[in-house]
Amino acid sequence: MSHYQQSLVIGADPATVYAALATPEGLRGWWTQDCDVAVALGGSSHFRFGPHHKSMLVERLEPGREVRWLCVEAHIAVDRLVRKDEWLGTHLVFRLTQDGAGRTRLDFEHVGLVPELECYAMCNDGWRYYLASLQQLLETGKGTPFELLAVAAA
């Protein structure tokens, strides 16, 4: 089984990319504005996307190098999905390496998000969108996170 992976080179140094992955302000800038973010090992972060939510246990925080979470709660509110908690027990791993002056290579893995899961295609699209949002935030100052107000207005 091959889990979801994506790599990209971001026009920002590793410390700046790390801050976008490990701080409330950073995560609200590219993933979802509706979140409670733990900033210490063993803490729980909660991410909400309207009716969908995920809770992550912070497993690793290596400044400028790696952020790793374990999904301990998940609900994907999509009627066609039999299992609404397919993320449960998966790991999200963000590895950072310097890639020239002022650039960072991000190697992202969602370990356990495999093509056999019902949510795979939807989540694949979601990760492409949100990782592009991360890159946009770091390179332009403005990402495209999930915004509760935008959903309420629709």
Coordinates of N, CA and C in Angstrom, one line a residue:
M1 N 0.8 -1.2 0.0 CA 0.0 0.0 0.0 C 0.9 1.3 0.0
S2 N 0.6 2.2 -0.9 CA 1.3 3.4 -1.0 C 0.5 4.6 -0.4
H3 N 1.0 5.2 0.6 CA 0.3 6.3 1.2 C 0.5 7.6 0.5
Y4 N -0.3 8.6 0.8 CA -0.2 9.9 0.1 C 1.1 10.6 0.4
Q5 N 1.8 11.1 -0.6 CA 3.0 11.9 -0.5 C 3.0 13.0 -1.5
Q6 N 3.6 14.1 -1.1 CA 3.8 15.3 -2.0 C 5.0 16.0 -1.5
S7 N 5.8 16.5 -2.5 CA 7.0 17.3 -2.2 C 6.9 18.6 -2.9
L8 N 7.4 19.7 -2.3 CA 7.4 20.9 -3.0 C 8.5 21.8 -2.5
V9 N 9.0 22.7 -3.3 CA 10.1 23.6 -2.9 C 9.4 25.0 -2.7
I10 N 9.6 25.5 -1.5 CA 8.9 26.7 -1.1 C 9.9 27.8 -1.0
G11 N 9.6 29.0 -1.4 CA 10.5 30.2 -1.4 C 10.5 30.8 0.0
A12 N 10.9 30.1 1.0 CA 11.0 30.6 2.4 C 12.0 29.7 3.1
D13 N 12.7 30.2 4.1 CA 13.6 29.4 4.8 C 12.9 28.4 5.8
P14 N 13.7 27.3 6.2 CA 13.0 26.3 7.0 C 12.4 26.8 8.3
A15 N 12.9 27.8 8.9 CA 12.3 28.3 10.2 C 11.0 28.9 9.9
T16 N 10.8 29.6 8.8 CA 9.6 30.3 8.4 C 8.5 29.2 8.0
V17 N 9.0 28.2 7.3 CA 8.0 27.1 6.9 C 7.6 26.3 8.2
Y18 N 8.5 26.1 9.1 CA 8.2 25.4 10.4 C 7.2 26.2 11.1
A19 N 7.3 27.5 11.2 CA 6.3 28.3 11.9 C 4.9 28.2 11.3
A20 N 4.9 28.1 10.0 CA 3.6 27.9 9.4 C 2.9 26.5 9.7
L21 N 3.7 25.6 10.1 CA 3.2 24.2 10.4 C 3.0 24.0 11.9
A22 N 3.6 24.8 12.8 CA 3.7 24.5 14.2 C 3.1 25.6 15.1
T23 N 2.5 26.6 14.5 CA 2.0 27.7 15.3 C 0.5 27.9 14.9
P24 N -0.3 28.4 15.9 CA -1.7 28.7 15.5 C -1.8 29.7 14.4
E25 N -1.0 30.8 14.4 CA -1.1 31.8 13.4 C -0.8 31.2 12.0
G26 N 0.3 30.3 12.0 CA 0.7 29.7 10.7 C -0.4 28.8 10.2
L27 N -0.9 27.9 11.0 CA -1.9 26.9 10.5 C -3.2 27.6 10.1
R28 N -3.6 28.7 10.8 CA -4.8 29.5 10.4 C -4.6 30.2 9.1
G29 N -3.3 30.4 8.7 CA -3.0 31.1 7.4 C -3.1 30.3 6.2
W30 N -3.1 28.9 6.3 CA -3.1 28.1 5.1 C -4.1 26.9 5.2
W31 N -4.4 26.4 6.4 CA -5.2 25.2 6.5 C -6.6 25.5 6.9
T32 N -6.9 25.9 8.1 CA -8.2 26.3 8.5 C -8.1 27.3 9.6
Q33 N -9.0 28.3 9.5 CA -9.0 29.4 10.5 C -9.7 29.0 11.8
D34 N -10.4 27.8 11.7 CA -11.2 27.3 12.8 C -10.4 26.2 13.5
C35 N -9.4 26.5 14.3 CA -8.6 25.5 14.9 C -8.0 25.9 16.3
D36 N -7.7 24.9 17.1 CA -7.0 25.1 18.4 C -5.7 24.3 18.2
V37 N -4.6 25.0 18.4 CA -3.3 24.4 18.0 C -2.5 24.2 19.3
A38 N -2.0 23.0 19.5 CA -1.1 22.7 20.6 C 0.3 23.0 20.1
V39 N 1.1 23.6 21.0 CA 2.5 24.0 20.5 C 3.5 23.2 21.3
A40 N 3.1 22.1 22.0 CA 4.1 21.3 22.7 C 3.9 19.8 22.4
L41 N 4.9 19.0 22.5 CA 4.8 17.6 22.3 C 3.7 17.0 23.3
G42 N 2.9 16.1 22.7 CA 1.9 15.5 23.5 C 0.6 16.2 23.6
G43 N 0.6 17.4 23.1 CA -0.6 18.2 23.1 C -1.6 17.8 22.0
S44 N -2.8 18.2 22.1 CA -3.8 17.9 21.0 C -4.2 19.2 20.3
S45 N -4.2 19.1 19.0 CA -4.7 20.2 18.1 C -6.0 19.7 17.5
H46 N -6.9 20.7 17.3 CA -8.2 20.4 16.8 C -8.4 21.3 15.6
F47 N -8.8 20.7 14.4 CA -9.0 21.4 13.2 C -10.4 21.2 12.7
R48 N -11.1 22.3 12.4 CA -12.5 22.2 12.0 C -12.7 22.8 10.6
F49 N -13.4 22.1 9.8 CA -13.7 22.5 8.4 C -15.3 22.4 8.3
G50 N -16.0 23.4 8.9 CA -17.5 23.3 8.9 C -17.9 22.0 9.6
P51 N -18.6 21.1 9.0 CA -19.1 19.9 9.7 C -18.0 18.8 9.8
H52 N -16.8 19.0 9.2 CA -15.7 18.0 9.3 C -14.8 18.5 10.4
H53 N -14.1 17.5 11.1 CA -13.1 17.9 12.0 C -12.1 16.7 12.2
K54 N -10.9 17.2 12.7 CA -9.8 16.3 12.9 C -9.1 16.7 14.2
S55 N -8.7 15.7 15.0 CA -7.9 16.0 16.2 C -6.6 15.3 16.1
M56 N -5.5 16.0 16.3 CA -4.1 15.5 16.2 C -3.3 15.6 17.4
L57 N -2.7 14.5 17.8 CA -1.7 14.4 18.9 C -0.4 14.9 18.3
V58 N 0.3 15.8 18.9 CA 1.6 16.3 18.4 C 2.6 15.3 18.9
E59 N 3.2 14.6 17.9 CA 4.2 13.6 18.2 C 5.7 14.0 18.0
R60 N 5.9 15.0 17.2 CA 7.3 15.5 17.0 C 7.3 16.9 16.5
L61 N 8.1 17.7 17.2 CA 8.3 19.1 16.8 C 9.8 19.4 16.8
E62 N 10.4 19.4 15.7 CA 11.9 19.7 15.5 C 12.0 21.0 14.7
P63 N 12.2 22.1 15.4 CA 12.2 23.4 14.7 C 13.1 23.4 13.5
G64 N 12.5 23.8 12.4 CA 13.2 23.9 11.1 C 13.4 22.6 10.4
R65 N 12.9 21.5 11.0 CA 13.2 20.2 10.4 C 11.9 19.3 10.2
E66 N 11.1 19.2 11.3 CA 10.0 18.2 11.2 C 8.8 18.5 12.1
V67 N 7.6 18.3 11.6 CA 6.4 18.3 12.4 C 5.7 17.0 12.1
R68 N 5.3 16.3 13.2 CA 4.6 15.0 13.0 C 3.4 14.9 14.0
W69 N 2.2 14.5 13.4 CA 1.0 14.4 14.2 C 0.4 13.0 14.0
L70 N -0.3 12.5 15.0 CA -1.1 11.3 14.9 C -2.6 11.7 15.0
C71 N -3.4 11.3 14.1 CA -4.8 11.6 14.1 C -5.5 10.7 15.1
V72 N -6.1 11.4 16.1 CA -6.7 10.6 17.2 C -8.2 10.7 17.2
E73 N -8.7 11.6 16.3 CA -10.2 11.7 16.1 C -10.4 12.3 14.8
A74 N -11.4 11.8 14.1 CA -11.7 12.3 12.7 C -13.2 12.1 12.4
H75 N -13.7 13.1 11.7 CA -15.1 13.0 11.2 C -15.2 13.7 9.9
I76 N -15.4 12.9 8.8 CA -15.6 13.5 7.5 C -17.1 13.4 7.2
A77 N -17.8 14.5 7.2 CA -19.3 14.5 7.1 C -19.7 14.5 5.6
V78 N -19.4 13.4 5.0 CA -19.8 13.2 3.6 C -20.7 11.9 3.5
D79 N -21.9 12.1 3.1 CA -22.9 11.0 3.1 C -22.5 9.7 2.5
R80 N -21.8 9.8 1.3 CA -21.4 8.6 0.6 C -20.4 7.8 1.3
L81 N -19.7 8.3 2.3 CA -18.7 7.6 3.0 C -19.3 6.7 4.1
V82 N -19.0 5.4 4.0 CA -19.4 4.5 5.0 C -18.7 4.8 6.4
R83 N -17.4 4.9 6.3 CA -16.6 5.2 7.5 C -16.3 6.7 7.4
K84 N -16.7 7.4 8.4 CA -16.5 8.8 8.5 C -15.2 9.2 9.2
D85 N -14.5 8.2 9.7 CA -13.3 8.4 10.5 C -12.0 7.7 9.9
E86 N -11.9 7.7 8.6 CA -10.8 7.0 8.0 C -9.5 7.5 8.3
W87 N -9.4 8.8 8.7 CA -8.1 9.4 9.1 C -7.6 8.8 10.4
L88 N -8.5 8.3 11.3 CA -8.1 7.8 12.6 C -6.9 6.9 12.5
G89 N -5.9 7.2 13.3 CA -4.7 6.3 13.4 C -3.6 6.6 12.3
T90 N -3.9 7.6 11.4 CA -3.0 8.0 10.4 C -2.0 9.0 10.9
H91 N -0.8 9.1 10.3 CA 0.2 10.1 10.7 C 0.4 11.1 9.6
L92 N 0.5 12.4 10.0 CA 0.8 13.4 9.1 C 2.3 13.9 9.4
V93 N 3.1 13.8 8.4 CA 4.6 14.1 8.6 C 5.0 15.2 7.6
F94 N 5.5 16.3 8.2 CA 6.1 17.4 7.4 C 7.6 17.4 7.6
R95 N 8.4 17.1 6.6 CA 9.9 17.1 6.8 C 10.4 18.3 6.0
L96 N 11.3 19.0 6.6 CA 11.9 20.2 5.9 C 13.4 20.1 5.8
T97 N 13.9 20.5 4.6 CA 15.3 20.5 4.4 C 15.6 21.8 3.6
Q98 N 16.7 22.4 3.9 CA 17.1 23.6 3.2 C 17.4 23.2 1.7
D99 N 16.9 24.1 0.8 CA 17.1 23.8 -0.6 C 17.6 25.1 -1.3
G100 N 18.9 25.4 -1.0 CA 19.4 26.7 -1.6 C 19.1 27.8 -0.6
A101 N 19.6 29.0 -1.0 CA 19.4 30.2 -0.2 C 17.9 30.6 -0.2
G102 N 17.4 30.6 1.0 CA 16.0 31.1 1.2 C 14.9 30.2 0.7
R103 N 15.3 28.9 0.5 CA 14.2 28.0 0.0 C 14.3 26.7 0.8
T104 N 13.1 26.1 0.9 CA 12.9 24.9 1.7 C 12.2 23.8 0.9
R105 N 12.7 22.6 1.0 CA 12.0 21.5 0.4 C 11.1 20.9 1.5
L106 N 9.8 20.8 1.2 CA 8.9 20.2 2.1 C 8.5 18.8 1.5
D107 N 8.8 17.8 2.3 CA 8.4 16.4 1.9 C 7.2 16.1 2.9
F108 N 6.0 16.0 2.4 CA 4.8 15.7 3.2 C 4.4 14.3 2.9
E109 N 4.1 13.6 4.0 CA 3.5 12.2 3.9 C 2.3 12.2 4.8
H110 N 1.2 11.6 4.3 CA 0.1 11.3 5.1 C 0.0 9.7 5.2
V111 N 0.8 9.2 6.2 CA 1.0 7.8 6.3 C -0.4 7.1 6.8
G112 N -0.9 6.2 6.0 CA -2.1 5.6 6.3 C -3.3 6.1 5.3
L113 N -3.0 7.2 4.7 CA -4.0 7.7 3.7 C -3.6 6.9 2.4
V114 N -4.3 5.9 2.1 CA -4.0 5.0 1.0 C -5.1 4.9 0.0
P115 N -4.9 4.6 -1.3 CA -5.9 4.6 -2.3 C -7.1 3.7 -2.0
E116 N -6.9 2.7 -1.1 CA -8.0 1.8 -0.8 C -9.1 2.4 0.1
L117 N -8.8 3.6 0.7 CA -9.7 4.3 1.5 C -10.8 5.0 0.7
E118 N -12.0 5.0 1.2 CA -13.1 5.7 0.4 C -12.8 7.2 0.2
C119 N -12.2 7.8 1.2 CA -12.0 9.2 1.2 C -10.7 9.6 0.4
Y120 N -10.0 8.6 -0.1 CA -8.7 8.9 -0.7 C -8.7 10.0 -1.8
A121 N -9.6 9.9 -2.8 CA -9.6 10.9 -3.9 C -9.9 12.3 -3.4
M122 N -10.9 12.4 -2.5 CA -11.3 13.6 -1.9 C -10.1 14.2 -1.1
C123 N -9.5 13.4 -0.3 CA -8.4 13.9 0.5 C -7.1 14.2 -0.3
N124 N -6.9 13.5 -1.4 CA -5.8 13.8 -2.3 C -6.0 15.2 -2.9
D125 N -7.2 15.5 -3.3 CA -7.5 16.8 -3.8 C -7.4 17.9 -2.8
G126 N -7.8 17.5 -1.6 CA -7.7 18.5 -0.4 C -6.3 18.8 -0.1
W127 N -5.4 17.8 0.0 CA -4.0 18.0 0.3 C -3.3 18.9 -0.8
R128 N -3.7 18.6 -2.1 CA -3.1 19.4 -3.1 C -3.5 20.9 -3.0
Y129 N -4.7 21.1 -2.7 CA -5.2 22.5 -2.5 C -4.5 23.1 -1.3
Y130 N -4.5 22.4 -0.1 CA -4.0 23.1 1.1 C -2.5 23.2 1.1
L131 N -1.8 22.3 0.5 CA -0.3 22.4 0.4 C 0.0 23.6 -0.6
A132 N -0.8 23.8 -1.6 CA -0.6 24.9 -2.5 C -0.9 26.2 -1.7
S133 N -1.9 26.2 -0.8 CA -2.2 27.3 0.1 C -1.0 27.6 1.0
L134 N -0.4 26.6 1.5 CA 0.8 26.8 2.4 C 1.9 27.5 1.6
Q135 N 2.2 27.0 0.4 CA 3.2 27.6 -0.4 C 2.8 29.1 -0.7
Q136 N 1.6 29.3 -1.1 CA 1.1 30.7 -1.4 C 1.3 31.6 -0.2
L137 N 0.9 31.1 1.0 CA 1.1 31.9 2.2 C 2.5 32.3 2.4
L138 N 3.4 31.4 2.3 CA 4.8 31.6 2.5 C 5.5 32.5 1.5
E139 N 5.0 32.4 0.3 CA 5.6 33.2 -0.8 C 5.0 34.5 -1.1
T140 N 3.7 34.7 -0.7 CA 3.0 35.9 -1.0 C 2.4 36.6 0.2
G141 N 2.4 35.9 1.3 CA 1.8 36.4 2.5 C 0.3 36.2 2.7
K142 N -0.3 35.5 1.7 CA -1.7 35.2 1.8 C -2.0 33.8 1.3
G143 N -2.5 32.9 2.2 CA -2.9 31.6 1.8 C -4.4 31.5 1.6
T144 N -4.9 30.3 1.3 CA -6.3 30.2 1.1 C -6.9 29.1 2.0
P145 N -6.9 29.4 3.3 CA -7.4 28.4 4.3 C -8.9 28.3 4.2
F146 N -9.4 27.2 4.9 CA -10.8 27.1 5.0 C -11.3 28.2 5.9
E147 N -12.3 28.9 5.5 CA -12.9 30.0 6.2 C -14.3 29.8 6.6
L148 N -14.7 29.7 7.8 CA -16.0 29.4 8.2 C -17.0 30.5 7.7
L149 N -16.6 31.7 7.6 CA -17.5 32.8 7.1 C -17.8 32.6 5.6
A150 N -16.9 32.1 4.9 CA -17.1 31.9 3.4 C -18.1 30.8 3.2
V151 N -18.1 29.7 4.1 CA -19.0 28.7 4.0 C -20.4 29.1 4.4
A152 N -20.5 29.9 5.5 CA -21.8 30.4 6.0 C -22.5 31.3 5.0
A153 N -21.7 32.1 4.2 CA -22.2 33.0 3.3 C -22.7 32.3 2.0
A154 N -22.2 31.1 1.7 CA -22.5 30.4 0.5 C -23.9 29.9 0.5

